[in-house]
Amino acid sequence: MITLTTVAATGLFSYSWLMIALPALAAAILLVFGRILDASGHWLAVAAVAASFVVALVLFIQLLGADPEARSVAVPLYEWIHTPSWTIAAGLQIDQLSILFALLITGVGGVIHVYSVGYMAHDERRRRFFAYLNLFIAAMLTLVLADNYLVLFVGWEGVGLASYLLIGFWQHKPSAAAAAKKAFVMNRVGDLGMTFAVMAMLALFGSSAFADVNAGAAKLDPFWATAIGLFLLLGACGKSAQVPLQAWLLDAMEGPTPVSALIHAATMVTAGVYLVVRSHAIFEAAPIAATAVVIVGTVTLLVGAWIGTSKDDIKKVLAGSTMSQIGYMMLAAGIGPAGYAFAIFHLLTHGFFKANMFLGAGSVMHAMDDDVNMRNYGALAKVMRVTFLTFAAGYLAIIGFPGFAGYFSKDHIIEAAFDLNVWVGLCALIGAGITAFYMTRLMLMTFFGEKRWQPGVHPHESPWVMTVPLIILAFFSVIGGVLMNFWIQDWLEPATGAHVHEVSLVPSLIGWATLAVVAAGIAIAWFVFGGTKKIPATAPASRNFFTVMGRNDLFGDAVNDTLVVAPTMAASRGLVAADRTLWDGAANGLGVLTSGVSDRLRRLQNGQVRSYALTMTAGVVLVGLVVVLVQLG
């Protein structure tokens, strides 16, 4: 096992802050200079992300050339907070884990920026949209490049803000405004976990730096190790749309499709996986918390797949799929050293093929006058050849077709799950079969069968500024798994403490079983939706339990309303009533009492001399009586 030593930044690493600064500066310029940049501002945003990618690529090459034990570089920036108890410095940590995320964020993010130039071409607020995209990139890079949890939390909140702005970008639509608010509120619930975790770290370690937390984790009391692990898991559930904080993700599809590709497929929803893997020392010291991660991931991969089987909205099918695939990553991260590398491996390949399919869905919507209902599609393979072929590459990758990216990364997770527990492994295996079913259903309903286009719709291929990004992402959806399969475990071992496991191109027994289950899922989907099967214009009513549950998102909103929203509203109404009855009543009563007493006293001041003389006489008599009584006593 390689022992990692953090070294001080020198040379090019001293400029690593430019990865964050460039998109942040571009976002500021686009927002401050306003309409002056309406015509060309989007290219400034593209250039900023491209420049960040170049910086990340150069630093990655530098790390490749360094000794494995010296591939963690500390980049101090400035002293942020100083108190008598602890000092927090803002700094960056460039290591094997963070640089892979930087490449994913800026690489896939840059491709999505180019795609957005065409997709948002006719939007009056395109400049603002690109400013928000750049803001998101800067915040996400802050999250993954930070060298301590408090700076990470700044990026964590930044991506939450950018997500809110982008999901609700078309705020003239009530559904988009509501979706943005829902995402923001549900993520704040998860952020409570992050807040508690960081406060506990500061109290226990006197620091929130990764190095200090990792060094002290093994000595932690089991209670506190478990508590911090569960707090971190709560934060991860919010950002990564894991059960029970998953309900916001499907509604988030109200945002422009490039937002779905960037935030809800390739980057932000993977932040929870990054958090768990980065916090591996905490979870290794807290088996209960690690088990909770496995349970959450397993449940979510099945819930997301279940939802994906019943949706007709092409983006919501992909959203359910995203939940499911992130569930696989969380499952792998919870397994521990045997799963860390596979979680990141699948995260990277998923970034390629899911961004590819979300952008492909956007291309289909562009051709179908923004219609998202797959029941109105059909036979698009012939008129949208590039979109079809690139989407097909993503489809083959996600179902785990041999040789494609997902085949390598997801199969490793399923095998690791069986090594952990046979029931967890069976759940992961079933999830693979359901994935093959709903993704085949999507392909058949969208690209094959009869034309079911609405009157006046004339599908056509998207312009090159949208298809070239599709081709790039499709290319990596094909070869991404092969490129990383034999390399990524060795690369990540120093950063995660994971031991390398043997991998092979020849499927194991579990690998063959996975392929059989995937083939069964494809066959069932073909039997139901393939060939000459008629696709009704509207979803037929169904009493089937699984269909009803899937169409209603497993009643996630109803559960949230019952367990959280309704009690909160009732408590709020009770507090309002108490405020009006008790506190306002007490304050108003005191005012009435004071007013009444004042009114009575005011009547004594009537301006008549005889009244004042009588009062003075009475006072003298009273004083005299008191003096006499005192003398007699």
XYZ file of C-alpha atoms in Angstrom:
633
model
C 0.000 0.000 0.000
C 1.347 3.434 -0.974
C 1.572 6.075 1.757
C 0.577 9.484 0.463
C 2.635 12.528 1.414
C 1.266 16.009 0.758
C 3.857 18.351 -0.735
C 3.839 22.141 -1.051
C 2.823 23.674 -4.345
C 5.573 24.744 -6.704
C 5.742 25.691 -10.359
C 2.514 25.244 -12.287
C 0.632 24.029 -9.237
C 0.887 27.521 -7.767
C -1.548 28.628 -10.478
C -4.150 25.919 -9.857
C -6.492 28.551 -8.387
C -7.019 29.753 -11.962
C -9.302 26.758 -12.539
C -11.802 28.386 -10.187
C -11.007 32.025 -10.858
C -11.493 31.960 -14.636
C -15.142 30.814 -14.750
C -15.929 32.896 -11.640
C -14.519 36.013 -13.312
C -16.390 35.266 -16.549
C -19.647 34.883 -14.599
C -19.054 38.244 -12.902
C -18.320 39.977 -16.211
C -21.425 38.530 -17.857
C -23.629 39.652 -14.987
C -22.085 43.092 -14.402
C -21.708 44.329 -17.975
C -25.221 43.311 -18.935
C -26.628 43.814 -22.399
C -23.292 44.871 -23.865
C -22.376 41.169 -23.999
C -25.727 39.792 -25.180
C -24.389 39.038 -28.650
C -21.097 37.353 -27.732
C -21.031 36.742 -23.991
C -21.714 33.021 -24.378
C -18.348 32.577 -26.094
C -16.616 34.225 -23.138
C -18.233 31.598 -20.910
C -17.107 28.799 -23.238
C -13.552 30.186 -23.341
C -13.380 30.424 -19.533
C -14.334 26.773 -19.046
C -11.997 25.694 -21.853
C -9.134 27.546 -20.162
C -9.954 25.846 -16.843
C -9.863 22.496 -18.620
C -6.421 23.267 -20.032
C -5.138 24.122 -16.549
C -6.632 20.896 -15.148
C -5.129 18.838 -17.984
C -1.672 20.349 -17.492
C -1.779 19.644 -13.755
C -2.985 16.096 -14.422
C -0.001 15.522 -16.691
C 2.248 16.946 -13.972
C 0.822 14.477 -11.452
C 1.291 11.615 -13.884
C 4.977 12.417 -13.993
C 5.356 12.584 -10.199
C 6.091 9.691 -7.854
C 2.849 7.997 -6.681
C 3.436 8.907 -3.039
C 3.968 12.589 -3.909
C 0.863 13.167 -5.987
C -0.915 15.264 -3.383
C -0.070 18.950 -3.656
C -1.172 21.574 -1.119
C -1.892 25.016 -2.556
C -2.295 27.541 0.301
C -4.275 30.658 -0.592
C -4.826 32.802 2.518
C -5.755 32.667 6.195
C -9.524 32.742 6.280
C -10.617 32.440 9.926
C -8.516 32.869 13.061
C -9.774 32.331 16.592
C -8.006 31.496 19.863
C -9.141 27.872 19.431
C -8.436 27.192 15.768
C -7.290 28.696 12.507
C -8.719 27.865 9.096
C -6.748 28.593 5.974
C -8.387 28.631 2.555
C -6.437 26.295 0.346
C -6.635 23.753 -2.443
C -5.588 20.108 -2.567
C -4.585 18.768 -5.958
C -4.390 15.001 -5.753
C -5.445 11.905 -7.670
C -9.084 12.226 -6.655
C -9.624 15.960 -7.043
C -7.873 16.220 -10.417
C -10.151 13.562 -11.933
C -13.172 15.558 -10.823
C -11.630 18.763 -12.170
C -11.160 17.107 -15.564
C -14.741 15.798 -15.543
C -16.243 19.135 -14.499
C -14.311 21.266 -16.965
C -14.181 18.687 -19.770
C -17.787 17.543 -19.843
C -18.846 20.989 -18.644
C -17.034 22.627 -21.545
C -18.700 20.324 -24.063
C -22.093 21.135 -22.541
C -21.287 24.864 -22.782
C -20.674 24.486 -26.523
C -23.919 22.526 -26.925
C -25.771 25.263 -25.030
C -24.687 27.861 -27.589
C -27.001 26.155 -30.079
C -29.666 24.993 -27.655
C -30.184 28.446 -26.103
C -29.619 30.379 -29.339
C -33.069 31.974 -29.372
C -33.409 32.617 -25.650
C -33.509 36.329 -24.818
C -31.601 35.748 -21.576
C -28.848 33.558 -22.978
C -26.060 35.718 -21.508
C -27.499 35.299 -18.015
C -27.829 31.554 -18.572
C -24.142 31.253 -19.409
C -23.222 33.385 -16.409
C -25.079 30.922 -14.186
C -23.352 27.986 -15.912
C -19.952 29.549 -15.230
C -20.947 30.252 -11.644
C -21.845 26.616 -11.230
C -18.526 25.443 -12.704
C -16.582 27.726 -10.329
C -18.562 26.526 -7.305
C -18.234 22.845 -8.238
C -14.481 23.220 -8.685
C -14.276 24.895 -5.269
C -16.096 21.901 -3.794
C -13.773 19.245 -5.215
C -10.476 21.145 -5.010
C -10.834 22.380 -1.406
C -8.344 21.067 1.136
C -10.764 21.225 4.076
C -14.436 20.679 4.786
C -15.269 24.309 5.491
C -13.991 25.513 2.114
C -15.690 22.494 0.543
C -18.904 23.687 2.179
C -18.558 27.057 0.438
C -18.518 25.261 -2.912
C -21.289 22.967 -1.681
C -23.565 25.959 -1.063
C -22.415 27.608 -4.283
C -23.583 24.708 -6.436
C -26.858 24.742 -4.497
C -27.366 28.396 -5.422
C -26.376 27.855 -9.056
C -28.666 24.830 -9.269
C -31.567 26.919 -7.950
C -30.892 29.644 -10.521
C -30.589 27.208 -13.422
C -33.520 24.922 -12.585
C -35.737 27.984 -12.291
C -34.170 29.794 -15.235
C -37.506 29.833 -17.067
C -39.230 31.204 -13.982
C -42.144 32.472 -16.062
C -43.292 28.841 -15.927
C -44.867 28.158 -12.505
C -43.649 24.553 -12.689
C -40.027 25.682 -13.130
C -40.238 28.186 -10.271
C -41.753 25.526 -8.003
C -39.114 22.964 -9.021
C -36.289 25.384 -8.209
C -37.769 26.122 -4.806
C -38.260 22.423 -4.093
C -34.658 21.599 -5.010
C -33.362 24.475 -2.898
C -35.373 23.543 0.205
C -34.649 19.816 0.050
C -30.951 20.476 -0.404
C -31.000 22.732 2.646
C -32.229 19.744 4.665
C -29.166 17.823 3.539
C -26.975 20.830 4.259
C -27.933 20.610 7.927
C -26.029 17.336 7.974
C -22.978 18.991 6.441
C -23.178 21.839 8.950
C -23.368 19.484 11.929
C -20.492 17.381 10.555
C -18.181 20.376 10.121
C -19.047 21.767 13.567
C -18.305 18.371 15.125
C -14.953 18.231 13.323
C -13.982 21.670 14.591
C -14.977 20.707 18.139
C -13.222 17.319 18.101
C -10.147 17.952 15.949
C -9.762 21.728 16.188
C -9.598 21.684 12.398
C -11.654 20.836 9.338
C -8.656 20.060 7.092
C -8.832 16.691 5.355
C -5.372 15.758 6.630
C -6.245 16.488 10.278
C -9.629 14.760 10.109
C -8.175 11.669 8.442
C -5.361 11.518 10.978
C -7.718 11.777 13.932
C -10.555 9.596 12.615
C -9.069 6.305 13.822
C -8.868 7.659 17.386
C -12.449 8.914 17.442
C -14.977 7.627 19.925
C -17.288 5.250 18.003
C -20.296 7.421 18.813
C -18.769 10.530 17.277
C -17.356 8.660 14.287
C -20.828 7.269 13.577
C -22.502 10.644 14.157
C -20.170 12.477 11.780
C -20.547 9.710 9.197
C -24.343 9.901 9.344
C -24.252 13.704 9.152
C -22.090 13.475 6.032
C -24.461 10.881 4.572
C -27.407 13.228 5.112
C -25.566 15.915 3.162
C -24.739 13.421 0.421
C -28.384 12.322 0.163
C -29.465 15.904 -0.466
C -26.941 16.701 -3.184
C -27.014 13.288 -4.862
C -30.811 12.809 -4.754
C -30.643 9.652 -2.686
C -33.540 8.260 -0.664
C -35.115 9.906 1.326
C -34.123 13.261 -0.250
C -34.606 12.201 -3.870
C -37.920 13.862 -4.766
C -36.412 17.110 -6.073
C -34.482 15.542 -8.948
C -37.422 14.603 -11.188
C -38.990 18.056 -10.860
C -35.605 19.605 -11.655
C -36.072 18.490 -15.266
C -38.094 21.727 -15.675
C -34.790 23.503 -16.267
C -33.193 23.764 -19.733
C -31.832 20.405 -20.909
C -28.141 21.439 -20.737
C -28.755 22.057 -17.028
C -29.972 18.489 -16.664
C -26.842 17.239 -18.411
C -24.373 19.367 -16.454
C -25.827 19.461 -12.957
C -28.088 16.444 -12.732
C -26.025 13.903 -14.629
C -22.312 14.703 -14.741
C -21.430 16.891 -11.766
C -23.572 18.177 -8.887
C -25.406 14.927 -8.149
C -22.031 13.195 -7.913
C -20.908 15.545 -5.115
C -22.323 13.184 -2.501
C -20.241 10.308 -3.857
C -17.151 12.524 -3.794
C -17.912 13.489 -0.188
C -18.174 9.887 0.985
C -15.003 8.788 -0.807
C -13.076 11.855 0.377
C -14.260 11.093 3.937
C -13.195 7.441 3.731
C -11.286 7.599 7.034
C -14.465 8.607 8.888
C -16.550 5.821 7.353
C -13.853 3.216 7.940
C -13.937 4.198 11.623
C -17.758 4.022 11.654
C -19.063 0.674 10.308
C -22.650 1.629 11.140
C -22.429 4.772 9.004
C -20.766 2.820 6.175
C -23.569 0.247 6.311
C -26.091 3.085 6.137
C -24.383 4.295 2.943
C -24.718 0.813 1.436
C -28.408 0.626 2.387
C -29.174 4.083 1.001
C -27.352 3.337 -2.253
C -29.030 -0.047 -2.688
C -32.527 1.275 -2.020
C -31.993 4.263 -4.304
C -30.661 2.235 -7.240
C -33.864 0.169 -7.150
C -36.188 3.135 -6.555
C -34.664 5.163 -9.396
C -34.846 2.217 -11.788
C -38.444 1.534 -10.754
C -39.429 5.129 -11.500
C -37.666 4.993 -14.866
C -39.839 2.117 -16.052
C -43.080 4.107 -15.846
C -42.320 7.588 -17.190
C -43.242 8.862 -20.655
C -41.270 12.119 -20.255
C -37.882 11.338 -21.818
C -36.008 13.588 -19.382
C -37.731 12.072 -16.356
C -36.763 8.583 -17.496
C -33.163 9.764 -17.573
C -33.614 11.490 -14.200
C -34.811 8.241 -12.615
C -31.861 6.553 -14.270
C -29.517 9.134 -12.734
C -30.876 8.392 -9.259
C -30.313 4.706 -9.885
C -26.768 5.050 -11.205
C -25.745 7.371 -8.363
C -27.189 4.680 -6.093
C -24.687 2.225 -7.564
C -21.877 4.686 -6.832
C -23.038 5.228 -3.245
C -23.288 1.480 -2.767
C -19.700 1.058 -3.942
C -18.471 3.941 -1.761
C -20.159 2.378 1.280
C -18.452 -0.962 0.688
C -15.161 0.622 1.683
C -11.659 0.093 0.283
C -12.957 -2.604 -2.050
C -15.357 -0.164 -3.671
C -13.896 3.350 -3.616
C -12.141 3.137 -6.968
C -15.155 1.479 -8.605
C -17.464 4.230 -7.294
C -15.268 6.894 -8.914
C -14.806 4.761 -12.029
C -18.565 4.521 -12.545
C -18.956 8.190 -11.681
C -16.615 9.143 -14.521
C -18.103 6.809 -17.130
C -21.599 7.872 -16.063
C -20.581 11.477 -16.603
C -19.817 10.627 -20.217
C -22.780 8.473 -21.178
C -25.476 10.206 -19.135
C -24.462 13.703 -20.300
C -24.461 12.233 -23.805
C -28.031 10.956 -23.408
C -29.370 14.093 -21.739
C -27.971 16.211 -24.557
C -29.351 13.666 -27.016
C -32.751 14.080 -25.380
C -32.364 17.821 -25.822
C -31.607 17.282 -29.507
C -34.783 15.204 -29.830
C -36.805 17.879 -28.037
C -35.281 20.521 -30.319
C -36.536 18.530 -33.313
C -39.979 17.868 -31.797
C -40.871 21.450 -30.841
C -39.894 20.912 -27.181
C -42.246 17.949 -26.764
C -40.894 15.630 -24.041
C -43.555 12.912 -24.351
C -42.079 9.780 -25.901
C -45.571 8.663 -26.937
C -45.376 11.439 -29.544
C -42.030 10.258 -30.949
C -41.207 7.122 -32.935
C -39.193 6.485 -36.120
C -36.664 9.249 -35.342
C -33.642 7.060 -36.103
C -34.012 7.729 -39.835
C -34.337 11.505 -39.662
C -31.853 12.143 -36.820
C -28.969 9.822 -37.625
C -26.269 11.560 -35.556
C -28.509 11.968 -32.529
C -29.633 8.346 -32.808
C -26.154 6.872 -33.150
C -24.662 8.940 -30.331
C -27.634 8.231 -28.074
C -27.301 4.536 -28.886
C -23.685 4.653 -27.682
C -24.880 6.019 -24.348
C -27.647 3.406 -24.206
C -25.217 0.537 -24.743
C -22.897 2.020 -22.120
C -25.534 2.358 -19.403
C -26.988 -1.136 -19.839
C -23.477 -2.608 -19.637
C -23.089 -3.934 -23.178
C -19.674 -5.654 -23.432
C -16.885 -3.268 -24.390
C -18.768 -0.058 -23.629
C -17.950 2.206 -20.690
C -20.635 1.065 -18.253
C -19.828 -2.592 -18.831
C -16.552 -2.212 -16.970
C -17.484 0.210 -14.238
C -20.918 -1.073 -13.163
C -20.001 -4.746 -13.351
C -17.153 -4.139 -10.896
C -19.670 -2.648 -8.455
C -22.020 -5.627 -8.784
C -19.172 -8.039 -8.096
C -18.014 -6.004 -5.081
C -21.620 -5.972 -3.824
C -21.774 -9.782 -3.947
C -18.474 -9.959 -2.074
C -20.021 -7.789 0.645
C -23.418 -9.476 0.954
C -25.356 -11.778 -1.350
C -28.621 -9.867 -0.861
C -27.003 -6.549 -1.698
C -25.450 -8.190 -4.735
C -28.817 -9.552 -5.864
C -30.367 -6.082 -5.554
C -27.574 -4.620 -7.673
C -28.064 -7.414 -10.213
C -31.836 -6.832 -10.376
C -31.170 -3.123 -10.867
C -29.064 -3.939 -13.920
C -31.961 -5.887 -15.440
C -34.468 -3.092 -14.777
C -32.031 -0.573 -16.284
C -31.847 -2.633 -19.473
C -35.656 -2.755 -19.580
C -36.464 0.943 -19.201
C -33.584 2.130 -21.391
C -34.618 -0.274 -24.162
C -38.185 0.994 -23.766
C -36.909 4.550 -24.209
C -34.971 3.618 -27.349
C -37.909 1.782 -28.906
C -40.458 4.480 -28.147
C -38.181 7.284 -29.368
C -36.258 6.011 -32.362
C -38.148 3.001 -33.707
C -41.699 1.934 -34.557
C -44.290 4.083 -36.284
C -44.329 7.846 -36.531
C -46.484 9.300 -33.792
C -45.549 12.931 -34.382
C -47.975 15.698 -33.544
C -49.468 17.675 -36.472
C -47.116 20.352 -37.745
C -43.992 18.731 -36.285
C -41.181 18.072 -38.788
C -38.194 16.414 -37.056
C -34.731 17.344 -38.275
C -31.154 16.896 -37.173
C -29.706 19.495 -34.825
C -27.003 21.971 -35.952
C -23.312 21.089 -35.680
C -22.824 23.132 -32.520
C -25.109 20.596 -30.832
C -24.115 17.398 -32.656
C -20.334 17.757 -32.254
C -20.631 17.649 -28.424
C -22.818 14.557 -28.827
C -20.125 12.870 -30.920
C -17.404 13.698 -28.361
C -19.422 12.345 -25.441
C -20.446 9.268 -27.443
C -16.786 8.569 -28.178
C -15.950 8.497 -24.471
C -19.121 6.522 -23.764
C -17.567 3.822 -25.921
C -13.902 3.873 -24.902
C -14.006 5.469 -21.441
C -14.259 2.125 -19.658
C -11.373 0.545 -21.547
C -9.159 3.586 -20.913
C -9.613 3.449 -17.127
C -10.276 -0.220 -16.372
C -6.692 -1.292 -15.638
C -5.461 2.073 -14.436
C -7.883 3.787 -12.102
C -7.383 1.556 -9.047
C -3.624 2.111 -9.024
C -4.155 5.814 -9.609
C -6.612 6.298 -6.732
C -4.972 3.973 -4.207
C -2.846 6.654 -2.486
C -5.785 9.065 -2.159
C -8.358 6.552 -0.883
C -6.237 3.965 0.836
C -7.901 1.302 -1.306
C -6.122 -1.920 -2.147
C -5.923 -2.890 -5.797
C -8.113 -5.774 -6.958
C -7.423 -7.904 -9.974
C -9.532 -7.065 -13.023
C -9.874 -8.912 -16.294
C -11.519 -8.472 -19.655
C -12.996 -11.968 -19.323
C -16.297 -11.868 -17.383
C -16.467 -13.696 -14.073
C -19.390 -15.940 -13.133
C -21.200 -12.889 -11.730
C -20.316 -11.006 -14.910
C -21.973 -13.676 -17.039
C -25.022 -13.623 -14.758
C -25.201 -9.843 -15.155
C -25.130 -10.148 -18.939
C -27.934 -12.729 -18.776
C -30.102 -10.475 -16.605
C -29.433 -7.516 -18.924
C -30.406 -9.629 -21.938
C -33.624 -10.611 -20.164
C -34.449 -6.949 -19.515
C -33.904 -6.110 -23.179
C -36.040 -9.061 -24.298
C -38.955 -8.093 -22.051
C -38.849 -4.500 -23.287
C -38.835 -5.719 -26.901
C -41.756 -8.026 -26.229
C -43.821 -5.165 -24.764
C -42.770 -2.217 -26.952
C -40.825 -3.557 -29.951
C -41.624 -4.656 -33.472
C -45.084 -3.666 -34.668
C -46.476 -3.006 -31.198
C -48.850 -0.028 -31.089
C -47.926 2.714 -28.637
C -51.104 4.443 -27.349
C -51.169 8.221 -27.560
C -51.843 8.388 -23.831
C -50.666 6.097 -21.087
C -53.341 3.489 -20.457
C -54.861 3.393 -16.990
C -53.305 0.669 -14.924
C -54.061 -0.990 -11.628
C -50.703 -2.732 -11.636
C -48.993 -1.935 -8.342
C -45.552 -1.437 -9.868
C -46.824 0.828 -12.659
C -48.956 2.962 -10.349
C -46.082 3.355 -7.907
C -43.627 4.222 -10.668
C -45.895 6.816 -12.280
C -46.316 8.488 -8.910
C -42.601 8.470 -8.071
C -43.307 5.911 -5.331
C -45.426 8.636 -3.734
C -42.281 10.399 -2.571
C -44.013 13.775 -2.517
C -46.956 12.358 -0.586
C -44.612 10.844 1.987
C -42.744 14.139 2.330
C -46.001 16.061 2.660
C -47.277 13.682 5.338
C -44.101 13.337 7.375
C -42.538 16.775 6.937
C -44.606 19.428 5.167
C -47.955 18.891 6.933
C -46.457 18.718 10.477
C -44.279 21.749 9.729
C -47.239 23.741 8.450
C -49.329 22.662 11.447
C -46.554 23.689 13.817
C -46.212 27.006 11.981
C -49.943 27.670 12.229
C -49.811 26.772 15.931
C -46.946 29.205 16.503
C -48.832 31.929 14.645
C -51.933 31.288 16.758
C -49.851 31.296 19.947
C -48.165 34.496 18.867
C -51.495 36.191 18.238
C -53.202 34.814 21.363
C -50.469 34.742 23.991
C -47.688 37.133 23.066
C -49.757 39.654 21.129
C -52.528 39.264 23.744
C -50.131 39.933 26.604
C -48.604 42.940 24.850
C -51.985 44.329 23.844
C -53.401 43.698 27.345
C -50.530 45.584 28.949
C -51.194 48.438 26.586
C -54.908 48.495 27.458
C -54.106 48.382 31.190
C -51.646 51.235 30.903
C -54.106 53.251 28.850
C -56.909 52.647 31.356
C -54.821 53.632 34.363
C -53.586 56.700 32.533
C -57.154 57.680 31.686
C -58.170 57.453 35.343
C -55.171 59.457 36.482
C -55.787 62.032 33.770
C -59.220 62.792 35.267
C -57.556 64.023 38.462
C -55.891 66.787 36.476
C -59.102 68.787 35.905
C -57.705 72.324 36.295
C -60.000 73.305 39.247
C -58.261 75.044 42.222
C -60.659 73.656 44.798
C -59.901 70.099 43.702
C -56.154 70.686 44.018
C -56.666 72.356 47.477
C -58.746 69.389 48.671
C -56.037 66.984 47.444
C -53.302 68.951 49.218
C -55.385 69.088 52.465
C -55.998 65.360 52.309
C -52.280 64.828 51.797
C -51.352 66.957 54.799
C -53.878 65.116 56.999
C -52.537 61.749 55.790
C -48.935 62.761 56.532
C -49.961 64.032 59.953
C -51.671 60.759 60.789
C -48.618 58.836 59.799
C -46.371 61.010 62.001
C -48.709 60.620 64.994
C -48.892 56.868 64.558
C -45.121 56.638 64.353
C -44.701 58.671 67.548
C -47.269 56.569 69.411
C -45.631 53.358 68.280
